Amino acid sequence: MGKAIAIFNQKGGVGKTTTNINLAASLAKLGKKVLMLDIDPQGNTTSGMGISKKNLEYSIYDLLIDPKFNPKKAIIHTDSEGLDLIPANVDLAGAEIELVEIEGREKRLRNAVRKIKKDYDFIFIDCPPSLGLLTINSLTAVESVLIPIQCEFYALEGVSQLVSTIDLVKKSMNKELEIEGVVLSMFDGRTNLSMQVVQEVKKYFGSLVYSTVIPRNIRLAEAPGFGMPITEYDPKSSGAKAYFEFAKEFLLREAQKDGIKIS
């Protein structure tokens, strides 16, 4: 069975979608079978992979609203080998309202994910920057949460609330939920501020913080406009190299958790 991971931070603009796309793409390059779920109504993961949101036959909306829907029908095979996507479009904006009256509404995504977990090594869910039914569905459907934090002023603002939210979901709906790790993004080694943020985040989260830090990189910002992960758009850029190193560190930690020795 694969492992499902939510990429979550209640702050916007911290690199959730960038991390979702580029970590998943890097893991696919390393031979893993990876599925991305876009559960943000803005559909940035969808458009960032070059998928038109206007002409979708099926989307994650169908998984949430129809408990009998076969999630495999919504899977799109991307141009990156080993990397699949269940997309989102504007329909998702109304899903939270429709779900309010539905019994077991917070478990709809979990039930759908269970049907396809065996087909993938990893499933990543790109969460919206808010705490509503879509995010609750995501946190209930996964084993762990990956938290991106940007190396900028106010980086730690709301972090304690974020951790409290994860703890609340763990106690009430998903006893298996853990923090997978914390990845620092938008790092600028020329500034004291970035250095200070790294120190503060490590002080707060300790060993949960990955050693690999994602730099501020114009090529990473450009790639979504061309509908490509950085591994395809500019594999030689510093952003691509950083995400590839992050993917290797991510896999190393997973192996260590499983008690597998890495030579």
PDB file of N, CA and C in Angstrom, residues 2-54:
ATOM      1  N   GLY A   2       0.450   2.232  -0.770  1.00  0.00           N
ATOM      2  CA  GLY A   2       1.192   3.483  -0.816  1.00  0.00           C
ATOM      3  C   GLY A   2       0.944   4.325   0.421  1.00  0.00           C
ATOM      4  N   LYS A   3       1.683   5.413   0.523  1.00  0.00           N
ATOM      5  CA  LYS A   3       1.531   6.327   1.651  1.00  0.00           C
ATOM      6  C   LYS A   3       0.913   7.624   1.168  1.00  0.00           C
ATOM      7  N   ALA A   4      -0.131   8.085   1.867  1.00  0.00           N
ATOM      8  CA  ALA A   4      -0.807   9.332   1.511  1.00  0.00           C
ATOM      9  C   ALA A   4      -0.327  10.443   2.437  1.00  0.00           C
ATOM     10  N   ILE A   5       0.038  11.587   1.843  1.00  0.00           N
ATOM     11  CA  ILE A   5       0.605  12.712   2.585  1.00  0.00           C
ATOM     12  C   ILE A   5      -0.084  14.001   2.156  1.00  0.00           C
ATOM     13  N   ALA A   6      -0.545  14.779   3.127  1.00  0.00           N
ATOM     14  CA  ALA A   6      -1.128  16.086   2.840  1.00  0.00           C
ATOM     15  C   ALA A   6      -0.044  17.150   2.923  1.00  0.00           C
ATOM     16  N   ILE A   7      -0.036  18.063   1.944  1.00  0.00           N
ATOM     17  CA  ILE A   7       0.877  19.200   1.985  1.00  0.00           C
ATOM     18  C   ILE A   7       0.041  20.386   2.448  1.00  0.00           C
ATOM     19  N   PHE A   8       0.313  20.822   3.674  1.00  0.00           N
ATOM     20  CA  PHE A   8      -0.629  21.715   4.352  1.00  0.00           C
ATOM     21  C   PHE A   8       0.070  22.813   5.136  1.00  0.00           C
ATOM     22  N   ASN A   9      -0.448  24.021   4.966  1.00  0.00           N
ATOM     23  CA  ASN A   9      -0.106  25.157   5.811  1.00  0.00           C
ATOM     24  C   ASN A   9      -1.260  26.136   5.673  1.00  0.00           C
ATOM     25  N   GLN A  10      -1.755  26.653   6.781  1.00  0.00           N
ATOM     26  CA  GLN A  10      -2.903  27.555   6.726  1.00  0.00           C
ATOM     27  C   GLN A  10      -2.540  28.923   6.160  1.00  0.00           C
ATOM     28  N   LYS A  11      -1.249  29.217   6.059  1.00  0.00           N
ATOM     29  CA  LYS A  11      -0.814  30.448   5.402  1.00  0.00           C
ATOM     30  C   LYS A  11      -0.739  30.217   3.902  1.00  0.00           C
ATOM     31  N   GLY A  12      -1.113  31.221   3.139  1.00  0.00           N
ATOM     32  CA  GLY A  12      -0.978  31.132   1.693  1.00  0.00           C
ATOM     33  C   GLY A  12       0.407  31.592   1.252  1.00  0.00           C
ATOM     34  N   GLY A  13       0.794  31.221   0.047  1.00  0.00           N
ATOM     35  CA  GLY A  13       2.040  31.695  -0.523  1.00  0.00           C
ATOM     36  C   GLY A  13       3.301  31.153   0.110  1.00  0.00           C
ATOM     37  N   VAL A  14       3.214  29.938   0.678  1.00  0.00           N
ATOM     38  CA  VAL A  14       4.389  29.366   1.340  1.00  0.00           C
ATOM     39  C   VAL A  14       5.071  28.291   0.497  1.00  0.00           C
ATOM     40  N   GLY A  15       4.511  28.001  -0.673  1.00  0.00           N
ATOM     41  CA  GLY A  15       5.132  27.009  -1.555  1.00  0.00           C
ATOM     42  C   GLY A  15       4.488  25.636  -1.508  1.00  0.00           C
ATOM     43  N   LYS A  16       3.204  25.562  -1.099  1.00  0.00           N
ATOM     44  CA  LYS A  16       2.528  24.251  -1.042  1.00  0.00           C
ATOM     45  C   LYS A  16       2.448  23.604  -2.423  1.00  0.00           C
ATOM     46  N   THR A  17       1.911  24.349  -3.385  1.00  0.00           N
ATOM     47  CA  THR A  17       1.727  23.783  -4.725  1.00  0.00           C
ATOM     48  C   THR A  17       3.068  23.519  -5.398  1.00  0.00           C
ATOM     49  N   THR A  18       4.009  24.432  -5.228  1.00  0.00           N
ATOM     50  CA  THR A  18       5.346  24.242  -5.799  1.00  0.00           C
ATOM     51  C   THR A  18       5.985  22.971  -5.248  1.00  0.00           C
ATOM     52  N   THR A  19       5.829  22.759  -3.945  1.00  0.00           N
ATOM     53  CA  THR A  19       6.381  21.552  -3.323  1.00  0.00           C
ATOM     54  C   THR A  19       5.631  20.314  -3.777  1.00  0.00           C
ATOM     55  N   ASN A  20       4.315  20.408  -3.848  1.00  0.00           N
ATOM     56  CA  ASN A  20       3.503  19.267  -4.295  1.00  0.00           C
ATOM     57  C   ASN A  20       3.947  18.784  -5.669  1.00  0.00           C
ATOM     58  N   ILE A  21       4.034  19.706  -6.603  1.00  0.00           N
ATOM     59  CA  ILE A  21       4.377  19.352  -7.981  1.00  0.00           C
ATOM     60  C   ILE A  21       5.818  18.852  -8.090  1.00  0.00           C
ATOM     61  N   ASN A  22       6.739  19.589  -7.505  1.00  0.00           N
ATOM     62  CA  ASN A  22       8.152  19.302  -7.766  1.00  0.00           C
ATOM     63  C   ASN A  22       8.732  18.181  -6.916  1.00  0.00           C
ATOM     64  N   LEU A  23       8.210  17.988  -5.710  1.00  0.00           N
ATOM     65  CA  LEU A  23       8.606  16.804  -4.946  1.00  0.00           C
ATOM     66  C   LEU A  23       8.059  15.555  -5.634  1.00  0.00           C
ATOM     67  N   ALA A  24       6.789  15.609  -6.028  1.00  0.00           N
ATOM     68  CA  ALA A  24       6.174  14.461  -6.706  1.00  0.00           C
ATOM     69  C   ALA A  24       6.910  14.133  -8.001  1.00  0.00           C
ATOM     70  N   ALA A  25       7.230  15.159  -8.787  1.00  0.00           N
ATOM     71  CA  ALA A  25       7.928  14.942 -10.058  1.00  0.00           C
ATOM     72  C   ALA A  25       9.329  14.387  -9.838  1.00  0.00           C
ATOM     73  N   SER A  26      10.009  14.867  -8.800  1.00  0.00           N
ATOM     74  CA  SER A  26      11.363  14.376  -8.501  1.00  0.00           C
ATOM     75  C   SER A  26      11.328  12.922  -8.047  1.00  0.00           C
ATOM     76  N   LEU A  27      10.330  12.572  -7.236  1.00  0.00           N
ATOM     77  CA  LEU A  27      10.182  11.174  -6.804  1.00  0.00           C
ATOM     78  C   LEU A  27       9.885  10.269  -7.995  1.00  0.00           C
ATOM     79  N   ALA A  28       9.090  10.779  -8.943  1.00  0.00           N
ATOM     80  CA  ALA A  28       8.807  10.002 -10.156  1.00  0.00           C
ATOM     81  C   ALA A  28      10.091   9.779 -10.958  1.00  0.00           C
ATOM     82  N   LYS A  29      10.941  10.795 -11.002  1.00  0.00           N
ATOM     83  CA  LYS A  29      12.230  10.664 -11.688  1.00  0.00           C
ATOM     84  C   LYS A  29      13.112   9.611 -11.011  1.00  0.00           C
ATOM     85  N   LEU A  30      12.903   9.432  -9.720  1.00  0.00           N
ATOM     86  CA  LEU A  30      13.673   8.439  -8.963  1.00  0.00           C
ATOM     87  C   LEU A  30      13.018   7.056  -9.006  1.00  0.00           C
ATOM     88  N   GLY A  31      12.027   6.911  -9.873  1.00  0.00           N
ATOM     89  CA  GLY A  31      11.443   5.593 -10.104  1.00  0.00           C
ATOM     90  C   GLY A  31      10.206   5.264  -9.292  1.00  0.00           C
ATOM     91  N   LYS A  32       9.666   6.235  -8.565  1.00  0.00           N
ATOM     92  CA  LYS A  32       8.474   5.983  -7.770  1.00  0.00           C
ATOM     93  C   LYS A  32       7.206   6.287  -8.573  1.00  0.00           C
ATOM     94  N   LYS A  33       6.153   5.572  -8.229  1.00  0.00           N
ATOM     95  CA  LYS A  33       4.849   5.808  -8.832  1.00  0.00           C
ATOM     96  C   LYS A  33       4.095   6.776  -7.915  1.00  0.00           C
ATOM     97  N   VAL A  34       3.756   7.959  -8.437  1.00  0.00           N
ATOM     98  CA  VAL A  34       3.242   9.030  -7.591  1.00  0.00           C
ATOM     99  C   VAL A  34       1.935   9.592  -8.148  1.00  0.00           C
ATOM    100  N   LEU A  35       1.009   9.864  -7.245  1.00  0.00           N
ATOM    101  CA  LEU A  35      -0.267  10.494  -7.606  1.00  0.00           C
ATOM    102  C   LEU A  35      -0.402  11.798  -6.840  1.00  0.00           C
ATOM    103  N   MET A  36      -0.777  12.864  -7.547  1.00  0.00           N
ATOM    104  CA  MET A  36      -1.088  14.139  -6.912  1.00  0.00           C
ATOM    105  C   MET A  36      -2.598  14.338  -6.910  1.00  0.00           C
ATOM    106  N   LEU A  37      -3.138  14.783  -5.783  1.00  0.00           N
ATOM    107  CA  LEU A  37      -4.545  15.146  -5.692  1.00  0.00           C
ATOM    108  C   LEU A  37      -4.628  16.652  -5.471  1.00  0.00           C
ATOM    109  N   ASP A  38      -5.331  17.320  -6.344  1.00  0.00           N
ATOM    110  CA  ASP A  38      -5.515  18.766  -6.221  1.00  0.00           C
ATOM    111  C   ASP A  38      -6.854  19.008  -5.540  1.00  0.00           C
ATOM    112  N   ILE A  39      -6.832  19.446  -4.279  1.00  0.00           N
ATOM    113  CA  ILE A  39      -8.085  19.691  -3.571  1.00  0.00           C
ATOM    114  C   ILE A  39      -8.230  21.168  -3.206  1.00  0.00           C
ATOM    115  N   ASP A  40      -7.502  22.016  -3.920  1.00  0.00           N
ATOM    116  CA  ASP A  40      -7.630  23.462  -3.768  1.00  0.00           C
ATOM    117  C   ASP A  40      -8.526  23.977  -4.900  1.00  0.00           C
ATOM    118  N   PRO A  41      -9.629  24.671  -4.582  1.00  0.00           N
ATOM    119  CA  PRO A  41     -10.527  25.167  -5.632  1.00  0.00           C
ATOM    120  C   PRO A  41      -9.835  26.032  -6.683  1.00  0.00           C
ATOM    121  N   GLN A  42      -8.686  26.633  -6.328  1.00  0.00           N
ATOM    122  CA  GLN A  42      -7.954  27.424  -7.318  1.00  0.00           C
ATOM    123  C   GLN A  42      -7.331  26.548  -8.397  1.00  0.00           C
ATOM    124  N   GLY A  43      -7.129  25.270  -8.083  1.00  0.00           N
ATOM    125  CA  GLY A  43      -6.630  24.324  -9.081  1.00  0.00           C
ATOM    126  C   GLY A  43      -5.239  24.630  -9.581  1.00  0.00           C
ATOM    127  N   ASN A  44      -4.365  25.139  -8.708  1.00  0.00           N
ATOM    128  CA  ASN A  44      -3.026  25.529  -9.170  1.00  0.00           C
ATOM    129  C   ASN A  44      -2.144  24.336  -9.528  1.00  0.00           C
ATOM    130  N   THR A  45      -2.305  23.215  -8.828  1.00  0.00           N
ATOM    131  CA  THR A  45      -1.547  22.019  -9.210  1.00  0.00           C
ATOM    132  C   THR A  45      -1.985  21.546 -10.587  1.00  0.00           C
ATOM    133  N   THR A  46      -3.284  21.636 -10.847  1.00  0.00           N
ATOM    134  CA  THR A  46      -3.830  21.217 -12.146  1.00  0.00           C
ATOM    135  C   THR A  46      -3.253  22.064 -13.278  1.00  0.00           C
ATOM    136  N   SER A  47      -3.365  23.384 -13.161  1.00  0.00           N
ATOM    137  CA  SER A  47      -2.843  24.256 -14.211  1.00  0.00           C
ATOM    138  C   SER A  47      -1.321  24.213 -14.257  1.00  0.00           C
ATOM    139  N   GLY A  48      -0.692  24.010 -13.085  1.00  0.00           N
ATOM    140  CA  GLY A  48       0.767  23.930 -13.046  1.00  0.00           C
ATOM    141  C   GLY A  48       1.332  22.727 -13.768  1.00  0.00           C
ATOM    142  N   MET A  49       0.474  21.721 -14.007  1.00  0.00           N
ATOM    143  CA  MET A  49       0.884  20.544 -14.781  1.00  0.00           C
ATOM    144  C   MET A  49       0.412  20.627 -16.231  1.00  0.00           C
ATOM    145  N   GLY A  50      -0.070  21.809 -16.622  1.00  0.00           N
ATOM    146  CA  GLY A  50      -0.468  22.013 -18.012  1.00  0.00           C
ATOM    147  C   GLY A  50      -1.817  21.428 -18.365  1.00  0.00           C
ATOM    148  N   ILE A  51      -2.651  21.162 -17.361  1.00  0.00           N
ATOM    149  CA  ILE A  51      -3.984  20.591 -17.593  1.00  0.00           C
ATOM    150  C   ILE A  51      -5.019  21.711 -17.595  1.00  0.00           C
ATOM    151  N   SER A  52      -5.829  21.786 -18.637  1.00  0.00           N
ATOM    152  CA  SER A  52      -6.884  22.793 -18.715  1.00  0.00           C
ATOM    153  C   SER A  52      -7.989  22.459 -17.721  1.00  0.00           C
ATOM    154  N   LYS A  53      -8.376  23.437 -16.904  1.00  0.00           N
ATOM    155  CA  LYS A  53      -9.423  23.220 -15.902  1.00  0.00           C
ATOM    156  C   LYS A  53     -10.823  23.343 -16.503  1.00  0.00           C
ATOM    157  N   LYS A  54     -10.911  23.852 -17.721  1.00  0.00           N
ATOM    158  CA  LYS A  54     -12.221  24.107 -18.328  1.00  0.00           C
ATOM    159  C   LYS A  54     -12.871  22.859 -18.906  1.00  0.00           C
TER     160      LYS A  54
END
